[in-house]
Structure formats: C-alpha cells, structure tokens
Amino acid sequence: MKFAKYFFIFLLLSLSSAVWGQSVEAQAGQGADELLPNIMLYVLGIAAAVLFIVAMIFVVKVNQFLYKRVLDLEAGKSGVQLPQEAEARQVEADSFLTSLRKKYWEDAVPIEREHEILSHHDFDGIRELDNSLPPWWLNLFILTVIWAGLYMYYYHWGGNGPSSAQEYEIAVERAEKEQAIALAGMGQQVDESNVEVLTESADLSEGELIFKNLCAACHGQSGEGTVGPNMTDEYWLHGGGIKNIFKTVKYGVPEKGMISWQSQLTPKDIQKVSSYILTLQGTNPPNGKDPQGEIWVEPVAADSTAAPEAAPEIQ
Amino acid sequence: MSRIEQFQYDNRIVRAFGMAAFIWGLVGMLVGLILAFELIYPSLNLSQLGIPYLSFGRLRPLHTNAVIFAFVGNGIFMGVYYSLQRLLKARMLSDTLSWIHFWSWQVVILCAALTLPLGITTSSEYAELAWPIDLLITVVWVIFGINMFGTIIKRRESHLYVAIWFYIATWITVAVLHIVRSAELPYSLLGSYPVFAGVQDALVQWWYGHNAVAFFLTTPYLGIMYYFLPKAANRPVYSYKLSIIHFWALIFIYIWAGPHHLLYSSLPDWVQSLGTVFSIMLIAPSWGGMLNGLLTLRGAWDRVRQDPVLKFMVVAVTAYGMATFEGPMLSIKSVNAISHFTDWTIAHVHVGALGWNGFLTFGVLYWLWPRMYRTQLYSVKLANMHFWIGTLGILFYAIPMYWAGWTQSLMWKEFTPEGTLAWGNFLDTVTQIIPMYAMRAFGGTLFFVGTCIGVYNLSKTASNGSFLGNESAEAPAREPKIAAVAGEYWHKWIERRPIQMLLWSAILISIGGIVQIVPMVFIESQVPAISTVKPYTPLELAGRDIYIREGCVGCHSQLVRPFRDETVRYGEYSKSGEYIFDRPFLWGSKRTGPDLQREGGKNLDRWHYDHMIDPRVTSPGSIMPQYPFLADNELDLSMLPAKINALRQLGTPYPKGYEDRAIADAQEQAQQIASRLKEQGIQDEGIANTEMMAIIAYLQRLGTDIKVKE
C-alpha cells in the first residue's frame, strides 16, 4: 500500500501538470498536432499510473494471501493455534507503514469490527457507519482547493498569466513566424504577380476537383453560371486571364458575394483551379447564363504568358 | 415511552410516477434515436416534404426535455415519494396534493411535447418552454414543496437522513434556478423575450443549465442512491462524516461552475476562471457520493454478481464517478479548447444520462416493483439481459462519440505549413464523422431495446403479483422537543431542524450565483460597448425568431472563439459588446454545422435561398434538413409592434413610435431582398411575402456590425 500512496501522489502531480498545460500549450501555438499529443501524453501517463497502482495492489494482496496460507500450513503441521487476526491487530500498535497508510491513504474500519462504529439509530432499517473521511479523498480535496488558489493567483491576482486575448495574439504571432519559415523553405511562392497557367493534366484534374467541390455551387457544374457568372464565355466581371482569375479567387469580391479562398486554398491550389477555369472557355454548356461584364482581351506585353493561347488549344 | 401509532404508506403515487418515468423514458429515448438517424439520413427530417415538426432543430429540445424532466423528473418523484415516507415514518401530507402534483407534472410534459415540435421555444437549453408552461412548472414545484415539507413537519422520525438533505437542497435550488432563468417579458400568449441580453443571458443560462444538471440530475439522484443502495445491499452506509462533508461542499461548489460552458467565449476572463477552478474543486465532493455508494457495498460484492439491482446501481455510481471526473477535466481551458462545440460533449452527457440516471432508475424500479407487487421479479435472466444490452449500448454510444469529437476538433484546427486551413471546407469535417454517428445510433438502439425488455419484465412482474396500495406501518409518535444528547455529533443539531436546513442550503447555493451574475449585470465596464452595434431591423428580428423557431442554434454556434483556426475560418473573434441586443443569446453549444457569427455578407442572397431549399445543392454531402417551406410560408409580421414594444421596455433603444413603422419597414426590406434575388435569377413572384426574406435578412446581418467596410 506504500506504493499505492506514492503513485497516487505521482498521479496527482501529473494531473496538475496537465492542468497547468493551459498556458504552455497556448503559447506553443494552436497547431492541433501539438495540442493533442501533449494532452494525450498526460492521459496516457495517468492511465499508466492507475494501471500500475492496480497491479501493485494486486501483487500486495496476493502476497498477503500466500503468506497467510504458508502460516496456516506451518501451524497445521506443528499443531500450533494461530491467534485470530482481528485480535492480533487490536493488541499490536500500528507499524510505521500502517500509520502512514492510515494517515494519507485509507483508514476504513475492517468489516469484522464495524459494529464498533455502527450508529445506534436506524432510518427505515438503514444504519450508518462512522468511518472517517478517506484520507486520500480529503487530500485530493485540499489539493484541488490549493490549486484553485494558485490558478486564480497566476491568471488574475498576480497578473502573470495571459488573458484569452493575449493567448490569441501569442498564438497568431508564433504561427506567422512559423509560416514565414515554412514559406521561405519552399522557394518562390505563387501569387497574382507571377502566376502562370498550368497545362499538366494532373494539375488540371485536381483543379477540376476543387472546382466541382467548391465553385460549382455558384458557378454550375460545368461553369455555366447560376448565382455566380458564367465561366465559359469570354465576358469577365473582374478581368480574365490567369492573373486576374487568380486574384479574384484569392481575395474574393465580398460585396458581390464572391468568397475569398485564401484561407482555405493554398496558392498552388488556387493556381490549379484558375487554370482549370480557363479550360472552360468556349465550352458552351447547356443553360449557360447570359454574359456579364466585358470581353477580355489579353494585353499584349513583353511578359505576357501563353494563357490566352493555351486555353483554346485545350478545348 | 411515546405511544405507537399506526399509519399507511402510499404506494399508488410511487407506482404512478414509476410508470410515468418508464413510459416517458421510452419516448425520450425514441426521440433521441430519431435524431441520431436524422444525422445520418437527412431525408428523415421530413422537412423537405413541408412537414416542419420533426426536423432535428425542433426535436432536439424535445429529446433533452423528455429525458431530463419527464424520464428523470418522474424518476425523482418516484424515489422521493417512496423513500421520504419511510425515512420520516409518515404518509405524505396529502394524497390530493400528491395526485395534483402527479397529473400537473404530466400536463407540463404533454405541453412540452406539443409546443416544442410546433417550434414554440425560448431556445435556452433545458428552459425552452414557453412562459405559460414556466408558470405551470412553478405551481407544480410549489405543490411538491408543500407536500414534501408538510410530510417533514408531521414526521415521526426526529432526525433527517442524508437522502432528505439532498431532497431539500434540490427543491430550493431548482426553485431559485427556475425563477431566475424564466425571468422573461411576454409579448404574446406564447412568446417572450428574456430580461437578460447577450453575454449576461449566456451567463444566466449556463448558471441555470449547469445547475439543472447538478440539482435535477445529480442531487436528487444522490438522495435516491442513499436510500435505495443500502436497502438493496442490506449494508450500513460507509461513512456518516463523508455524507456531511460531501453534501455541503457539493451544493456550495456546484453552483459556481456554470461558466465552464463559456470558456474562451466573450464572457470576461475572471468569470471563466471561476468556472474552471470551482469545477476542479468539485471533483472531491462529487466523488464523495460515489465513494459512499461503492464503499457501502463492502462485504456485499459477492451479491453484486447475482443481483441485477445491485449491478445496475454499481454501474450507475461508477458512471457518475467517471462523468464527474471528466466534467472538471473538460473545464480546463486547454482541454475545453478541443472539446467544446464537438461531440465530446455529447459523449460526456450521455455517460451521465444513460449510465448514472438511466441505470440508477432501472435499479430502483427492479427493486421497487417486486416489493410493491409482493412477488418475485418475473425474470432475473431478462433483467441481466437488460443490464448487459444497456451497458453495451452505453459503450457503443460513448466511444464513437469521443472519437468523433476528437477527430472533428483535430480537423478544425489543422493548418498546412503555408498557413491555410487543412480542412477549409467545414463539410469535410462533417462527412468524416458520419460513420461514428452511425455507430452511435446503433448504441442508442441497443439501449432502447434494453429498456423495452425492462418494461416487459416489470409488467410481467406486476401481473404476477398483487399490488399493495397502502402499506401498513407503525412507529412511535415524535417527541415534541428533542434535547441534544451530550457528546452528539455537531451536525445532529441541524438534522432535527428542517427549516434551518432549508435556509442554510438556500444561503450556500445563492453565493456563487450572486458573485458571478450581479457584477455582470450591474457593472457596465464588464461589457465594453461598441458604437457600431445597432439593434436589429424589424425584418431581421422576425428572421431571428424564425431561426429560434427552427432550432438552428442546436447545430450552429454564433461565437467565434479567440483561436487562430477560428478567426481564419470564420473571421474576427466575438466581442461581448456585439451581443447587447441579442435576446435570447444564440451562442449555441454544438457545431454540427459551421459557426454563423460572421455569416453576414459571406454568401449571396441567392446562395442562402438555394441552401435553404436544399442544402445539398450548394453544399454536397451536407446533413442539414431542407427548409423549402420557408419560401412558401407567408411571413407573419403582425407580432412585430408587440415585439418592438417588449424589447424597448427591456432596454433596446428603438425610437418612440417605431412600432407603428415596424411592419412597413419590414415589408420594404423584404422587397429589397426579393428584388436582389430577382437579379440573381429567382423569378418567383410573391416571394417578398415569405419567411425566406426574414431568414435571409437575419443571416446577412449576422456579425456585420463590426466588419470593416472596404
């Protein structure tokens, strides 16, 4: 039972560190991959501690049982009468370990002696024992109260802990740094100033998938236009050509209901879907919406891409 | 010394409440099953056929109300009416009051079963019922109180047993909670607005909601456990001292923990932290009940293997212990950041409802029925079968829901290295967990089948026996004055004084609520004002009430938490000043669909129109019910003047005389939306007079007050 006591303390400690994890994890960023494993680690730790305690209790019980069996056998062989356990306990003073156990872990009066603490009165046949509060329970209660005080001190009275708003700022700042590092490692990023039309069929079919999942709701399964404009004619509201389409998809046109997709699609994805949209030019699907906007003519410039030429080729 | 008196216990009322618990339990579970299947097969909502009554949004509150107030409520009264008489050695004060109590409670439940599918709801969780029903509940509760305290006054037993402490605390706390939460201003026979708005309404709601769990699902059932478990086990209660400490600690601490439902919301941090720390301090007092239950079984564990009653009780008490440990863990902010708005919460509450309340009710019923019918249980085998099927049902329910909650939360929060959401389309996070929903429905079916077996077993038991309506008993009359015995435990003093017990309970349960709610309501700086936030237009108001009627809040939150993934997905995180005109608040507690706090302006009117007619058109794979009838139902604006008046009385700054312009204003705005829709290709004549205009107006308004205009 000594083991049990120490492992209970260990359990409580691991519990409280899980609890303290609030500030630590908040600072460690909101990335789910970081958030969960930490907590899972605590959960696993606690589960392991519980399992260990159970195993220890089992081992101790088995030991006790075997020891008693051996004593009984020996006594039977030599014909000695063993004193009853209950009497023996009454006479003997508690050992050091037993007194520790009673103080910090459990202090129940054994069933065979419970008549000593049984209430004289009964309620409709129900009687009550006067066992003391389980010490581990009381300790748990006291620890939680102390923890509560420390928590309030850390986050409020002492003013050290971050507020919810500060946690958010810290998380965003951290994420921006990580993002910058990640982007730097990926080399030149695609954006509206340097985007080019993709022609690989793998890229285009990925673009088509994105279009069917996200864009078709407003622009039709074949780009014929429903709520949003027709994508298959040569008229454009916000400019045609890969760069303009990329820009419209990325930032959206909120006042007209076009969503900004930059938080949902990576630049590469936007490039793919924009390239796919250009392949729809001139496909003339049924139920095509009336033209909106103006005919787009690709400005002839030195750095002009092959986009306008590429599109008709593909269809 | 004193004269022995003869009297009779009333078993008929116990039987009535017991049967009601079983019947309503079946109804509540069946509604839950329908909801579980609706999430897998949206066409089961039937709303696409123009039948609005069975859609998820309207049935969800019926499920929660039926289980809490009908199943567990009748279970409470069954347990209290049986144990109170015997613990006090007295028949209930008045048979007439008992039966008025019984029938009026069933009327309340019937009213709920009628009004909720009709969409008559306040949308405050577990307090959805319309104000006239609230009044009826108050009357029932007063009758119950008179009957209970009358019996306590005329008792033959000088001291009150621990079960009765719990009953007294339950009665006073539920009364306080119900009155404060139901403080509302009616504008019509069934409609009303709450006196609290926005973040204050949220705080009052979860002070109420959390403590409905505490003082309706927990404390009365602990009282019931303290009577029936030692009776069934035939063992003395483990520790009288533990009863005392855990009782007083529990009722004092529980009341503070409500704000843990609002972590990372726009509720001020200090209230959130109080919710967290009091939830943690609640572990030991809650476990006190579990320990006293389980340790009472010392020396009776061999019988647990054979006796189905004890089996049910052991699992119930264990489930209670697990749920009351998990609850505080979910109140830690870093855990809550993951769990909140996901199915983890659903798993958690069902461990409590199916395990603790369900199994304890079954245990008590299996113990009571043979006794009241003076016979043996019809079949121990069937009872064991019920036990195992029910236990499997709980596992099949809870495990997939935990899995679903974790999965969805991880997907919500995952970013690509480039800094975009890995699952930018919310729908991907929904379709991912549909298989878990299917497993949950299977678990629920198992539990339901188990309950049916129980009904069969008990009705067979009843038909085999003969019912004892009036059970004879005798006890000595109570001494008028009981002097304290020298050296008696200090707590005995209050056990002889039910009125003091009531008063001290009332004081202890008031403190937490007062400390949290009063500053939030009366200190202005707690809710920083935002100058651009304006009251809703009449049409938006009408739309908001349709949103409430259809129970949209059951699946859509309106609260963007201060997390990077949420601000990227939805927009700026929510500020308390944005909600000052929200009566009731509509933050929600579950995101089966995405948050809508920043929905305004994100999609075209036409998109909303198409989405309401059939969500699968705009969002393939969506599990939202269809609402085609919104485009057919004529918009009823006649209530608007009364609504404007009521809101102005509560403090919304509508100018004087605005109520006279409200209808014309609403029609004008509806006309604008109709013409916008026409531009976008909806050629439907007469659409300007439909409910669709109001719901679109409301959705397009959401969260736009603080949007920076480009």
mmCIF file of C-alpha atoms in Angstrom, chain A residues 15 18-19 21-22 25-26 30-33 35-36 39-40 107-111 114 118 121-134 136-137 140-141 144-145 147-148 151-152 155-156 162-165 167-169 171-172 175 178-179 182-183 186 189 212-214 217-218 226-228 254 256-259 262-267 289, chain B residues 9 86-87 89 157 159-162 226-227 230-231 235-243 245-246 249 253 264 269-270 272-274 276-277 280-281 283-285 287-288 291 295 298-299 325 329 332-335 337-338 406 410 413-414 416-421 424-425 562-565 567-568 573 601-604 606-607 610 617-618 620 680 710:
data_model
loop_
_atom_site.group_PDB
_atom_site.id
_atom_site.type_symbol
_atom_site.label_atom_id
_atom_site.label_comp_id
_atom_site.label_asym_id
_atom_site.label_seq_id
_atom_site.Cartn_x
_atom_site.Cartn_y
_atom_site.Cartn_z
ATOM 1 C CA LEU A 15 -2.807 15.657 -13.240
ATOM 2 C CA ALA A 18 -1.964 18.638 -17.344
ATOM 3 C CA VAL A 19 -3.904 21.416 -15.809
ATOM 4 C CA GLY A 21 -0.730 22.966 -19.619
ATOM 5 C CA GLN A 22 -3.141 25.756 -20.414
ATOM 6 C CA GLU A 25 0.047 24.918 -24.850
ATOM 7 C CA ALA A 26 -1.472 28.237 -25.658
ATOM 8 C CA GLN A 30 -2.747 26.346 -31.840
ATOM 9 C CA GLY A 31 -1.463 23.643 -34.134
ATOM 10 C CA ALA A 32 -3.618 20.648 -33.413
ATOM 11 C CA ASP A 33 -0.680 18.361 -33.911
ATOM 12 C CA LEU A 35 -2.122 20.474 -28.787
ATOM 13 C CA LEU A 36 -3.445 16.975 -28.701
ATOM 14 C CA ILE A 39 -2.736 16.083 -23.585
ATOM 15 C CA MET A 40 -2.793 12.531 -24.818
ATOM 16 C CA ASP A 107 -8.434 4.362 7.102
ATOM 17 C CA ALA A 108 -11.528 2.198 6.947
ATOM 18 C CA VAL A 109 -12.535 0.166 9.965
ATOM 19 C CA PRO A 110 -12.464 -3.515 8.874
ATOM 20 C CA ILE A 111 -15.843 -5.110 8.279
ATOM 21 C CA GLU A 114 -17.556 -2.272 12.084
ATOM 22 C CA LEU A 118 -22.236 1.480 13.722
ATOM 23 C CA HIS A 121 -30.190 4.638 15.280
ATOM 24 C CA ASP A 122 -31.606 3.385 12.011
ATOM 25 C CA PHE A 123 -33.633 5.106 9.304
ATOM 26 C CA ASP A 124 -36.158 2.633 7.935
ATOM 27 C CA GLY A 125 -33.595 -0.064 8.566
ATOM 28 C CA ILE A 126 -30.649 1.859 7.138
ATOM 29 C CA ARG A 127 -27.786 2.290 9.574
ATOM 30 C CA GLU A 128 -24.667 4.373 9.191
ATOM 31 C CA LEU A 129 -21.036 3.657 9.945
ATOM 32 C CA ASP A 130 -18.874 6.382 11.373
ATOM 33 C CA ASN A 131 -15.821 5.751 9.223
ATOM 34 C CA SER A 132 -13.504 8.719 8.973
ATOM 35 C CA LEU A 133 -13.161 10.579 5.698
ATOM 36 C CA PRO A 134 -10.956 8.568 3.326
ATOM 37 C CA TRP A 136 -6.759 10.226 0.043
ATOM 38 C CA TRP A 137 -10.115 11.792 -0.722
ATOM 39 C CA LEU A 140 -7.429 15.335 -3.080
ATOM 40 C CA PHE A 141 -9.976 17.893 -1.954
ATOM 41 C CA THR A 144 -7.764 20.994 -5.605
ATOM 42 C CA VAL A 145 -8.532 23.929 -3.331
ATOM 43 C CA TRP A 147 -4.639 24.510 -6.987
ATOM 44 C CA ALA A 148 -7.671 26.777 -7.369
ATOM 45 C CA TYR A 151 -4.688 29.324 -10.607
ATOM 46 C CA MET A 152 -6.548 32.473 -9.638
ATOM 47 C CA TYR A 155 -4.076 34.353 -14.033
ATOM 48 C CA HIS A 156 -5.685 37.179 -12.078
ATOM 49 C CA PRO A 162 -2.013 35.591 -20.253
ATOM 50 C CA SER A 163 -5.638 36.542 -20.822
ATOM 51 C CA SER A 164 -7.624 34.754 -23.513
ATOM 52 C CA ALA A 165 -6.982 37.691 -25.862
ATOM 53 C CA GLU A 167 -3.109 33.892 -25.704
ATOM 54 C CA TYR A 168 -4.641 34.522 -29.104
ATOM 55 C CA GLU A 169 -2.113 37.201 -30.010
ATOM 56 C CA ALA A 171 -0.590 32.101 -30.981
ATOM 57 C CA VAL A 172 -1.043 34.231 -34.110
ATOM 58 C CA ALA A 175 2.076 30.971 -36.344
ATOM 59 C CA GLU A 178 6.428 29.519 -38.461
ATOM 60 C CA GLN A 179 4.574 30.230 -41.654
ATOM 61 C CA ALA A 182 7.914 27.311 -43.937
ATOM 62 C CA LEU A 183 7.295 29.530 -46.957
ATOM 63 C CA MET A 186 9.510 26.310 -50.260
ATOM 64 C CA GLN A 189 5.568 31.330 -53.891
ATOM 65 C CA LYS A 212 -16.672 20.772 -58.570
ATOM 66 C CA ASN A 213 -16.441 20.776 -54.766
ATOM 67 C CA LEU A 214 -16.243 24.452 -54.037
ATOM 68 C CA ALA A 217 -22.355 25.599 -56.036
ATOM 69 C CA CYS A 218 -22.470 29.109 -57.508
ATOM 70 C CA THR A 226 -26.068 30.092 -61.664
ATOM 71 C CA VAL A 227 -25.733 32.523 -58.804
ATOM 72 C CA GLY A 228 -22.273 33.432 -59.962
ATOM 73 C CA PRO A 254 -17.122 40.252 -50.970
ATOM 74 C CA LYS A 256 -20.778 40.740 -54.862
ATOM 75 C CA GLY A 257 -20.818 37.506 -52.898
ATOM 76 C CA MET A 258 -17.589 36.005 -54.251
ATOM 77 C CA ILE A 259 -15.812 34.411 -51.279
ATOM 78 C CA GLN A 262 -7.017 32.275 -49.455
ATOM 79 C CA SER A 263 -7.608 30.778 -46.030
ATOM 80 C CA GLN A 264 -8.966 27.556 -47.485
ATOM 81 C CA LEU A 265 -6.852 27.004 -50.600
ATOM 82 C CA THR A 266 -3.095 27.093 -50.886
ATOM 83 C CA PRO A 267 -1.661 29.355 -53.625
ATOM 84 C CA LYS A 289 -26.049 32.195 -68.074
ATOM 85 C CA TYR B 9 -47.567 4.382 3.283
ATOM 86 C CA ARG B 86 -40.348 5.606 5.035
ATOM 87 C CA LEU B 87 -37.458 7.758 6.210
ATOM 88 C CA LYS B 89 -42.238 7.259 9.199
ATOM 89 C CA GLU B 157 -38.630 10.455 12.970
ATOM 90 C CA HIS B 159 -33.701 13.346 12.605
ATOM 91 C CA LEU B 160 -33.474 13.794 8.877
ATOM 92 C CA TYR B 161 -31.479 11.166 6.990
ATOM 93 C CA VAL B 162 -28.884 12.287 4.404
ATOM 94 C CA TYR B 226 -28.514 6.987 -0.317
ATOM 95 C CA TYR B 227 -31.838 5.269 0.330
ATOM 96 C CA PRO B 230 -28.030 0.495 1.308
ATOM 97 C CA LYS B 231 -31.516 -1.026 1.209
ATOM 98 C CA ARG B 235 -25.359 -2.850 4.321
ATOM 99 C CA PRO B 236 -24.811 0.219 6.508
ATOM 100 C CA VAL B 237 -23.797 3.450 4.783
ATOM 101 C CA TYR B 238 -19.994 3.632 4.768
ATOM 102 C CA SER B 239 -19.385 6.987 6.397
ATOM 103 C CA TYR B 240 -21.725 9.440 8.047
ATOM 104 C CA LYS B 241 -18.975 12.075 8.182
ATOM 105 C CA LEU B 242 -18.371 11.730 4.460
ATOM 106 C CA SER B 243 -22.101 12.273 3.846
ATOM 107 C CA ILE B 245 -18.856 16.975 4.197
ATOM 108 C CA HIS B 246 -19.613 15.978 0.628
ATOM 109 C CA ALA B 249 -19.339 21.018 -0.223
ATOM 110 C CA ILE B 253 -19.322 24.494 -5.045
ATOM 111 C CA TYR B 264 -12.889 31.190 -24.433
ATOM 112 C CA ASP B 269 -11.866 36.089 -18.128
ATOM 113 C CA TRP B 270 -12.398 36.351 -14.376
ATOM 114 C CA GLN B 272 -14.367 31.954 -16.857
ATOM 115 C CA SER B 273 -11.560 31.282 -14.401
ATOM 116 C CA LEU B 274 -14.031 30.985 -11.520
ATOM 117 C CA THR B 276 -12.617 26.464 -14.107
ATOM 118 C CA VAL B 277 -11.362 26.456 -10.525
ATOM 119 C CA ILE B 280 -11.765 21.336 -10.314
ATOM 120 C CA MET B 281 -12.690 21.749 -6.657
ATOM 121 C CA ILE B 283 -14.047 16.553 -8.105
ATOM 122 C CA ALA B 284 -13.747 15.517 -4.460
ATOM 123 C CA PRO B 285 -17.261 16.493 -3.325
ATOM 124 C CA TRP B 287 -16.605 11.608 -5.689
ATOM 125 C CA GLY B 288 -17.724 11.671 -2.050
ATOM 126 C CA LEU B 291 -17.288 6.571 -2.569
ATOM 127 C CA LEU B 295 -17.861 1.543 -0.105
ATOM 128 C CA ARG B 298 -18.046 -3.557 1.126
ATOM 129 C CA GLY B 299 -18.894 -7.055 2.155
ATOM 130 C CA PHE B 325 -14.184 13.427 -13.158
ATOM 131 C CA MET B 329 -11.251 17.916 -16.958
ATOM 132 C CA ILE B 332 -9.715 23.093 -18.022
ATOM 133 C CA LYS B 333 -9.281 25.651 -20.744
ATOM 134 C CA SER B 334 -6.757 23.741 -22.846
ATOM 135 C CA VAL B 335 -8.995 20.656 -22.881
ATOM 136 C CA ALA B 337 -10.412 24.323 -26.488
ATOM 137 C CA ILE B 338 -10.567 20.878 -28.082
ATOM 138 C CA TRP B 406 -11.537 14.348 -31.240
ATOM 139 C CA LEU B 410 -8.315 17.994 -34.872
ATOM 140 C CA LYS B 413 -7.579 23.082 -36.008
ATOM 141 C CA GLU B 414 -5.193 21.640 -38.573
ATOM 142 C CA THR B 416 -0.969 23.419 -43.703
ATOM 143 C CA PRO B 417 2.640 24.671 -43.435
ATOM 144 C CA GLU B 418 1.658 27.518 -45.784
ATOM 145 C CA GLY B 419 -0.756 28.722 -43.128
ATOM 146 C CA THR B 420 -4.069 27.763 -44.707
ATOM 147 C CA LEU B 421 -6.634 25.532 -43.041
ATOM 148 C CA GLY B 424 -11.023 24.722 -45.135
ATOM 149 C CA ASN B 425 -14.334 23.306 -46.197
ATOM 150 C CA PRO B 562 -10.106 33.553 -29.941
ATOM 151 C CA PHE B 563 -8.231 30.779 -31.724
ATOM 152 C CA ARG B 564 -6.271 31.192 -34.902
ATOM 153 C CA ASP B 565 -8.144 28.415 -36.679
ATOM 154 C CA THR B 567 -10.534 33.555 -36.903
ATOM 155 C CA VAL B 568 -9.099 32.227 -40.170
ATOM 156 C CA TYR B 573 -13.354 36.625 -32.789
ATOM 157 C CA GLY B 601 -22.181 39.155 -46.456
ATOM 158 C CA LYS B 602 -20.185 35.952 -46.947
ATOM 159 C CA ASN B 603 -22.632 34.445 -49.399
ATOM 160 C CA LEU B 604 -25.096 35.895 -51.879
ATOM 161 C CA ARG B 606 -29.355 33.567 -53.841
ATOM 162 C CA TRP B 607 -26.903 31.173 -52.205
ATOM 163 C CA ASP B 610 -30.796 27.734 -52.691
ATOM 164 C CA VAL B 617 -27.370 21.855 -53.858
ATOM 165 C CA THR B 618 -24.871 24.385 -52.563
ATOM 166 C CA PRO B 620 -22.901 18.465 -51.475
ATOM 167 C CA GLN B 680 -29.696 36.803 -59.120
ATOM 168 C CA GLU B 710 -13.722 48.285 -47.630
#
